[in-house]
Every structure is written in structure tokens, then in C-alpha cells.
Short mmCIF file of C-alpha atoms in Angstrom, two decimals:
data_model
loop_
_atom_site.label_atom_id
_atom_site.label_comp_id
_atom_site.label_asym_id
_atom_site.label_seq_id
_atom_site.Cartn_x
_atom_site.Cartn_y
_atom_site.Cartn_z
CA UNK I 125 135.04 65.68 111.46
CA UNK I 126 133.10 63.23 109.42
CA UNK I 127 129.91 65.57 110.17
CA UNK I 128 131.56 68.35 109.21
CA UNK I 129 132.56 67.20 105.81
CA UNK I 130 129.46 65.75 105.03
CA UNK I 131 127.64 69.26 105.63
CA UNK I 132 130.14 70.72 103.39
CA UNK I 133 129.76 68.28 100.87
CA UNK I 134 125.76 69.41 101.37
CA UNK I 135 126.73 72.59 100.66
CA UNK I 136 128.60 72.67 97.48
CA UNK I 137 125.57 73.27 95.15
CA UNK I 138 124.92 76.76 97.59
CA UNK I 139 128.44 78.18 95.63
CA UNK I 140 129.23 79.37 92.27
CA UNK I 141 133.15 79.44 93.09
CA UNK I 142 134.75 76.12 94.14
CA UNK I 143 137.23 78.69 96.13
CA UNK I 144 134.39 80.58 98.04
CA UNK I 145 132.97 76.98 98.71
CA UNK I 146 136.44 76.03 100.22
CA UNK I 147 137.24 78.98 102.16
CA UNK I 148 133.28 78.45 103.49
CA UNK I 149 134.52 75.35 104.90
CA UNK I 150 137.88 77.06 106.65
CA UNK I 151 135.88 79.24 107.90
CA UNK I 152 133.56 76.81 109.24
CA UNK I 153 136.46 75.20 110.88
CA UNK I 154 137.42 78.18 112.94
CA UNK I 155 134.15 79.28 114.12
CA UNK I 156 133.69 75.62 115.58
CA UNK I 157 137.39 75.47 117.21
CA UNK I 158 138.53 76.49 120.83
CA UNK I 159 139.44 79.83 119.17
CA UNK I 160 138.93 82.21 122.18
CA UNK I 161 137.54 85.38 120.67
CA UNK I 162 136.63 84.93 117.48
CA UNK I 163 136.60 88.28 115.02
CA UNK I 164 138.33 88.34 111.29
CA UNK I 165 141.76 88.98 112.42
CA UNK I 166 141.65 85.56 114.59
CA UNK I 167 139.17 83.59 112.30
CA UNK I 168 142.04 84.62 109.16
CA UNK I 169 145.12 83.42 111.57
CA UNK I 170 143.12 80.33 112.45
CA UNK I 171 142.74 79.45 108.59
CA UNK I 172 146.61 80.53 107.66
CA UNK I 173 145.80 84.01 106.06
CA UNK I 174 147.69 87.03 106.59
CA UNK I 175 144.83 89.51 106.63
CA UNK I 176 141.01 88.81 107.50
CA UNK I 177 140.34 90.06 103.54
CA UNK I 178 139.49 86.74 102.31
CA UNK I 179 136.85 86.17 104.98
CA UNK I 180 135.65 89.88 105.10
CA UNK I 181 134.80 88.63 100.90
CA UNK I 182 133.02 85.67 101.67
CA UNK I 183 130.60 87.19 104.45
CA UNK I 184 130.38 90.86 102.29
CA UNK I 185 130.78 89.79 98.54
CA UNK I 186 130.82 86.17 97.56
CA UNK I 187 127.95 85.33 95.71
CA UNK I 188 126.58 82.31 97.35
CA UNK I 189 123.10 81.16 98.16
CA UNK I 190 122.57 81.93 101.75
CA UNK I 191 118.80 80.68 101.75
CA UNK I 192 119.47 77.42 100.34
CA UNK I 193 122.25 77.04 102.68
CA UNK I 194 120.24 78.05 105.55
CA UNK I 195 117.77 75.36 104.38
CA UNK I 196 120.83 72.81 104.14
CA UNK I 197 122.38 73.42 107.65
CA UNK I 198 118.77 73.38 109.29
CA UNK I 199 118.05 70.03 108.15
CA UNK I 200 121.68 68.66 108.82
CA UNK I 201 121.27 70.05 112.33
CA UNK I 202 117.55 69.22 113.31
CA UNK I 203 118.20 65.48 111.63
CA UNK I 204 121.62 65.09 113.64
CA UNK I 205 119.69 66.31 117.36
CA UNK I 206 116.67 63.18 116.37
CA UNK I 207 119.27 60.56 115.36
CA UNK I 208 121.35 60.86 118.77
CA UNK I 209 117.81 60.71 120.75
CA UNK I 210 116.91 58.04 118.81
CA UNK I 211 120.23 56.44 119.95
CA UNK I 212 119.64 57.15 123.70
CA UNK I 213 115.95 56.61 123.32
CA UNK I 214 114.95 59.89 124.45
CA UNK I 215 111.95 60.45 122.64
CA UNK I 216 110.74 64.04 124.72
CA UNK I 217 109.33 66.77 123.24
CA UNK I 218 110.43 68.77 120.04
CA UNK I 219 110.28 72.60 120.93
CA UNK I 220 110.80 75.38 118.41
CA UNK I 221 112.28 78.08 120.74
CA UNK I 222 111.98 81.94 119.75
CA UNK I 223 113.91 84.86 120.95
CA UNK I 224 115.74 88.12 120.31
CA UNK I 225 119.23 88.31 121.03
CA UNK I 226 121.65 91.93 120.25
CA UNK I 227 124.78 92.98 119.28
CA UNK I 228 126.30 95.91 120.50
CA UNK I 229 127.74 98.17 117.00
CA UNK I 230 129.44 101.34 117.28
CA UNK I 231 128.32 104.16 114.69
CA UNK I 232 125.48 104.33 112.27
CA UNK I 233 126.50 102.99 109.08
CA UNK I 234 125.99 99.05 109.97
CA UNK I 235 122.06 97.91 108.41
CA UNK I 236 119.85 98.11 110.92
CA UNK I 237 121.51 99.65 113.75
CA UNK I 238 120.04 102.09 116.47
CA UNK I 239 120.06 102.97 119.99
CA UNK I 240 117.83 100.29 121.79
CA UNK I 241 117.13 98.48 124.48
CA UNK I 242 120.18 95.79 123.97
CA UNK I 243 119.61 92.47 126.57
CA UNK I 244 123.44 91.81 126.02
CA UNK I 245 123.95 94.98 127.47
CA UNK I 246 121.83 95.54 129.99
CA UNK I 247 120.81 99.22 128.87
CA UNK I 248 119.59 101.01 126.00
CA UNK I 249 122.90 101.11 123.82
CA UNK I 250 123.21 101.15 119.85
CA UNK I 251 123.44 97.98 118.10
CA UNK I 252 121.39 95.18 116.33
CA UNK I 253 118.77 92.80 116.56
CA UNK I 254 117.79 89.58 115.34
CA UNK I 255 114.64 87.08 115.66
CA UNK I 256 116.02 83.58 116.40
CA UNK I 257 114.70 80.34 116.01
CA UNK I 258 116.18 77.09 117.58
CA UNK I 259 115.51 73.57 117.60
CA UNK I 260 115.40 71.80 120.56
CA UNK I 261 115.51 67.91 122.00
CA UNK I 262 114.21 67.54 124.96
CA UNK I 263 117.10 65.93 127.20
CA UNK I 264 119.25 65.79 124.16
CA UNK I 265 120.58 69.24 122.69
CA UNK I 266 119.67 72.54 120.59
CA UNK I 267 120.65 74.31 118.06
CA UNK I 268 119.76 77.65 115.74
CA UNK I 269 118.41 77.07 112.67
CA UNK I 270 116.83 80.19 111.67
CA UNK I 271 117.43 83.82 111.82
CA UNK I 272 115.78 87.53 110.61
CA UNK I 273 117.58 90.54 111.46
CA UNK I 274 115.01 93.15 112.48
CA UNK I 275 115.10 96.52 110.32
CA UNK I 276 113.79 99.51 112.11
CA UNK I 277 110.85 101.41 110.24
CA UNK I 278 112.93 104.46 109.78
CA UNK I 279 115.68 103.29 107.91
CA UNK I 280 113.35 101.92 105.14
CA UNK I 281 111.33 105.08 105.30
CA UNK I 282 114.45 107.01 104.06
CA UNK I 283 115.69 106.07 100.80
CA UNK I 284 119.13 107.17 101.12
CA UNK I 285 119.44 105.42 104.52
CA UNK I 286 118.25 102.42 103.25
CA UNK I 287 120.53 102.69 100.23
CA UNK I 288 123.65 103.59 102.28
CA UNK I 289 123.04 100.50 104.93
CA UNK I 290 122.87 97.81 101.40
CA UNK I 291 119.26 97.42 101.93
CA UNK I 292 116.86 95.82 98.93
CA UNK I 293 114.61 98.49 96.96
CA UNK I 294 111.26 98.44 98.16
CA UNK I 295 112.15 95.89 101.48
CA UNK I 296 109.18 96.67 103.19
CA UNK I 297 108.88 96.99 107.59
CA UNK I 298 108.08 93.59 109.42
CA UNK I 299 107.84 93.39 113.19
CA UNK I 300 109.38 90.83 115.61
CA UNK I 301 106.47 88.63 115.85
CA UNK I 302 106.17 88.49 111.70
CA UNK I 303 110.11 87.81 111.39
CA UNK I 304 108.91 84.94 113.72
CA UNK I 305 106.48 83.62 111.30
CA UNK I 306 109.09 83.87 108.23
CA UNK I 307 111.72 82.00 110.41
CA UNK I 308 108.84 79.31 111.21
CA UNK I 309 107.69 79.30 107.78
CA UNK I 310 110.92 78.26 106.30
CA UNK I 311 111.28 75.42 108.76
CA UNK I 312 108.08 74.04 108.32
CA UNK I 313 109.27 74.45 104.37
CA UNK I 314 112.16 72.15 105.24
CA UNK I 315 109.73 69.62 106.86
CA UNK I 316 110.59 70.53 110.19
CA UNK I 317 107.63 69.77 112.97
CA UNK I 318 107.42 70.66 116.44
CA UNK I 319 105.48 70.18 119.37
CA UNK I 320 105.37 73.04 120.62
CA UNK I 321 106.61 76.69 119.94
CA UNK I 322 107.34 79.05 122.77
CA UNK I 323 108.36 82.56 122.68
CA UNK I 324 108.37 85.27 125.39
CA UNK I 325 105.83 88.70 125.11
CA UNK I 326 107.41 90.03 122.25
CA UNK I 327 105.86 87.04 120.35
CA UNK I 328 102.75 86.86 122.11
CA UNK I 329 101.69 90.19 121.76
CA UNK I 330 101.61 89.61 117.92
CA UNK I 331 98.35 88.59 116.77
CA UNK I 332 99.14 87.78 113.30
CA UNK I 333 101.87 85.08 114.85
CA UNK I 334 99.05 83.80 116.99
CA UNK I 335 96.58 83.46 114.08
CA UNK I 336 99.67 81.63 112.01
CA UNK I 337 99.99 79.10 114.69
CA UNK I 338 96.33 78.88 115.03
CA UNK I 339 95.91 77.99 110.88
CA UNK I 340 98.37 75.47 111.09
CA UNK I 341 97.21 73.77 114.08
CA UNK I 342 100.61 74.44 115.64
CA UNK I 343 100.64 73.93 119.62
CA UNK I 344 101.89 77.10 120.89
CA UNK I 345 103.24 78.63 124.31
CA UNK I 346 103.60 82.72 124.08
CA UNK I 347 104.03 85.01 127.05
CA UNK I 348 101.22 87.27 127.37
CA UNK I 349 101.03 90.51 129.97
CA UNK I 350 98.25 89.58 132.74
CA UNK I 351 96.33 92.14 131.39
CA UNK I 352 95.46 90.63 128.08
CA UNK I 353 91.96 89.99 127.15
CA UNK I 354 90.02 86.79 126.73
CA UNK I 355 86.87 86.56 125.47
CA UNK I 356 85.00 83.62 127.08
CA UNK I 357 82.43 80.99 125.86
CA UNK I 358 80.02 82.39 127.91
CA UNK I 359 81.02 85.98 126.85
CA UNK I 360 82.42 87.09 129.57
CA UNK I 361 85.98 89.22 128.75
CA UNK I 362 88.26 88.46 131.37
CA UNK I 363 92.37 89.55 131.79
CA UNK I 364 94.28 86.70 131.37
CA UNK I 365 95.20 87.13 135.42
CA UNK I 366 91.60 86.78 136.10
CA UNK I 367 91.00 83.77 133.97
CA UNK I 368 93.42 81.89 135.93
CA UNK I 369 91.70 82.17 138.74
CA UNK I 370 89.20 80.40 137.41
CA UNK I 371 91.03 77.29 136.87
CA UNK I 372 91.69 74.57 139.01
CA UNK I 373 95.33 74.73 140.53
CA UNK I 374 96.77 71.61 139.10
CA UNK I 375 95.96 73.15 135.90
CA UNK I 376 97.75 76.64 136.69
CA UNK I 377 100.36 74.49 137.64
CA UNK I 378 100.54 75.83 141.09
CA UNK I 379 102.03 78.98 139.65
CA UNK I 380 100.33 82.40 141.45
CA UNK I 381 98.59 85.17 139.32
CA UNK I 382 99.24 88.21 141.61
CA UNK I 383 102.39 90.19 140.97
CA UNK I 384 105.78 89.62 143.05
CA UNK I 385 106.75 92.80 144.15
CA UNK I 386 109.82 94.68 141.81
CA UNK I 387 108.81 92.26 138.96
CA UNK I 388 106.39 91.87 135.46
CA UNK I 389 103.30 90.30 135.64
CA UNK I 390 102.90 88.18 132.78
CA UNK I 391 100.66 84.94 131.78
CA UNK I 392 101.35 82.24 129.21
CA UNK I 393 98.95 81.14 126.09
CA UNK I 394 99.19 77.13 126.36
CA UNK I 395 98.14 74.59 124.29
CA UNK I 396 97.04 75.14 121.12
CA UNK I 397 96.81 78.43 121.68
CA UNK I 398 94.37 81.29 121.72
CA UNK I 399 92.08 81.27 118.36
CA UNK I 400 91.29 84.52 117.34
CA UNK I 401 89.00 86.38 119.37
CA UNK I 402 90.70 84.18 121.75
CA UNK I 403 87.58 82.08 122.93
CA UNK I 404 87.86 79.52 124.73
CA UNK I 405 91.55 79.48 125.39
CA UNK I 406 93.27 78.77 129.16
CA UNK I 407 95.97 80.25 130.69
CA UNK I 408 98.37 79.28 133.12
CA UNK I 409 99.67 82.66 134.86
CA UNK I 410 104.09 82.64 134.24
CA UNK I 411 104.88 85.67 136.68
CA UNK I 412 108.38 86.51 136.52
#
């Protein structure tokens, strides 16, 4: 409880109201409880309201800073994970974790929805999806602390579309990967510092993320497909598959480059990563 209210406290400059700041905070306190499903109807019973219309305002209409409050909860969170490994002396790495996750929406009006291959799911279904980015202790907790939702090209293409679904004039198209290096960006902004960043193929297919990484000297692990080229010192262009055969087991870390039947072949980008044309680099294969 003390936590909470000193995040809240953190907070207060990110409102113009003093009641939007408030009902922020009751709201806070019923996302965090043992409410079982959580959607305005329970989140507005869990606070004492009637009607979900007061929290439908803050999430719709309020006028309240979201960036600096993203900025506010990012450091409360990443500074609370260091202080309790501090306390159990669990030093371990500091991992900036990317990923996709959906959520399934019904009809066409909601920004950014389409049909799409939705992991929640399990199928192509119509919904959302947003580039994550969490903060993690090694062998002492994680948390979010950054988010893009990802705008298909279409519905920025079409003015009226855009206009319908609340979009910005002139919000122009970025992919996964560069939603990636926005949600990075601000946390390095915030003084954040990692270790290492991972992500899965979506991430590691996008150059422009790799070269980001590379300019900051951030050490970086990205899922690659087996097939993707590496040009070597000697300038020899290998797949990635190929260059791990190259390399001494212990350093593959015993995993195997040929494909397991009925799954994707795919290889990681260790270290600190591949530098653009991607000489030099190594590769330790990650079939799944």
C-alpha cells in the first residue's frame, strides 16, 4: 500500500484535474486487486460507482499526460525490481524483453483493428496488437514498462478511416521492429540500461532495430530464420544455419542447426549483435 501511494503521489503532476488524478488511483486499486475478470462494469463496482462512466472518461477523455506517466511508472517499477535484488543480493542479468501480444475486438470501429494472426487466439481472428517491452531481474521479477500499439498501413492510408478510429493527422506507418526502437528509446530516455535485449523474429528481421542496437552498443539477442545471411570476414556469405556449423559446440551451446521435423527453423543473433552488413557476427542456432 505504501508503494502504491507513493506512485500516485509520483503521478500527480501527469493530471490537470485533482478528480481525474483520484479516480486514476481507484482505478489503480482495482486493476491490482483479486478482482476476477476485470472490464468497466467490475472495475466501477470495485471503486463504488454505479455505472463504468467515470472510468470509460478517464481511459477515453480525461486529459492527462500519458507519456509522462508512462515515464513515471517505468522508473517506479524498474527501480522497485533493483532494490529487492539488491536486498537478496541477486545481482543477475538485466534483460529488456520484447514481444507482441493481441486482443481479440469484435467489429471495425476500434483503432487499429483487423483480421490477423492473433497468438491469444490461436487463429487468424480480428483484433489488436501491441509491441511490448518488459523489464526483467534475473531471479527476481518483471514487469512492462513500455508499450506501442501497432497501426496497420491501411487505416492511415485512408483519411476517413483514420479519422473515424481517433487517429492523429498525418501519424505516419511504423513496423513492429521500429515500435521496438520507440519503446527502447524512451527507456533508455528514462535512464534505463540493460544487458541484454531479446526479441523473437519479428524483431530480428528488422534491420533498422538491429542497426539501433548496433549504434548504441546495446548487447542484443534477436531470433533470426536459419536462412539469414552473414557476410563473413573472409567474405564468404553463409545462412546463419551454416555458420553454426562452423563453430565449436560449446559455443552453439549444444543446440542442433538442422530442422526438427513439424517445426521452424530459426537461429539467434548473440552478443552484441550483427553490425550491419553483418560481418563478423556468430550465431548460436535456437530451433524451435
Amino acid at each position: 500500500m505504501r508503494e502504491r501511494a507513493e506512485l500516485l503521489e509520483e503521478l500527480r503532476s501527469c493530471f490537470v484535474r485533482t478528480q481525474t488524478w483520484q479516480h486514476a488511483g481507484r482505478y489503480i486499486s482495482a486493476v491490482v486487486s483479486w478482482v476476477p475478470k476485470r472490464n468497466g462494469w467490475s472495475i466501477a463496482e470495485q471503486v463504488g460507482d454505479a455505472t463504468p462512466d467515470r472510468t470509460q472518461r478517464l481511459l477515453n477523455r480525461a486529459v492527462w499526460d500519458t507519456t509522462a506517466a508512462m515515464s513515471h511508472i517505468r522508473r517506479f517499477v524498474a527501480g522497485g525490481l533493483d532494490a529487492a535484488a539488491t536486498r537478496r543480493r541477486r545481482r543477475g542479468l538485466v534483460v529488456g524483453a520484447l514481444d507482441e501480444t493481441g486482443q481479440a475486438k469484435q467489429g471495425r470501429a476500434t483503432c487499429g483493428v483487423k483480421r490477423q494472426y492473433m497468438g491469444c487466439a490461436g487463429r487468424v481472428a480480428n483484433g489488436i496488437n501491441t509491441v511490448h517491452l518488459s523489464y526483467v531481474r534475473e531471479r527476481t521479477g518483471h514487469a512492462l514498462i513500455g508499450a506501442r500499439q501497432w497501426i496497420p498501413a491501411e487505416h492511415l492510408a485512408d483519411p476517413r478511416t483514420a479519422a473515424g478510429m481517433g487517429l492523429p493527422p498525418g501519424m505516419q506507418f511504423r513496423a513492429k521492429g521500429q515500435l521496438a526502437m520507440d519503446v527502447c528509446a524512451d527507456a533508455y530516455a528514462d535512464g534505463l540500461v540493460f544487458d541484454v535485449v531479446c526479441g523473437d523474429e519479428v524483431y530480428g528481421n528488422c534491420t533498422p532495430l538491429r542497426e539501433f542496437f548496433e549504434t548504441r552498443g546495446q548487447a542484443y539477442v534477436l531470433r533470426v530464420a536459419s536462412t539469414f545471411m552473414i557476410d563473413l570476414p573472409s567474405g564468404d556469405r553463409l545462412t546463419c544455419a551454416q555458420a553454426v556449423t562452423l563453430l565449436p559446440r560449446t559455443h552453439a551451446g549444444g543446440r542442433s542447426a538442422r530442422p526438427v521435423p513439424g517445426q521452424r527453423d530459426n537461429a539467434g543473433t548473440p552478443g552484441r549483435g550483427s553490425p550491419p552488413p553483418h560481418r563478423g557476427i556468430t550465431c548460436s542456432c535456437a530451433v524451435t
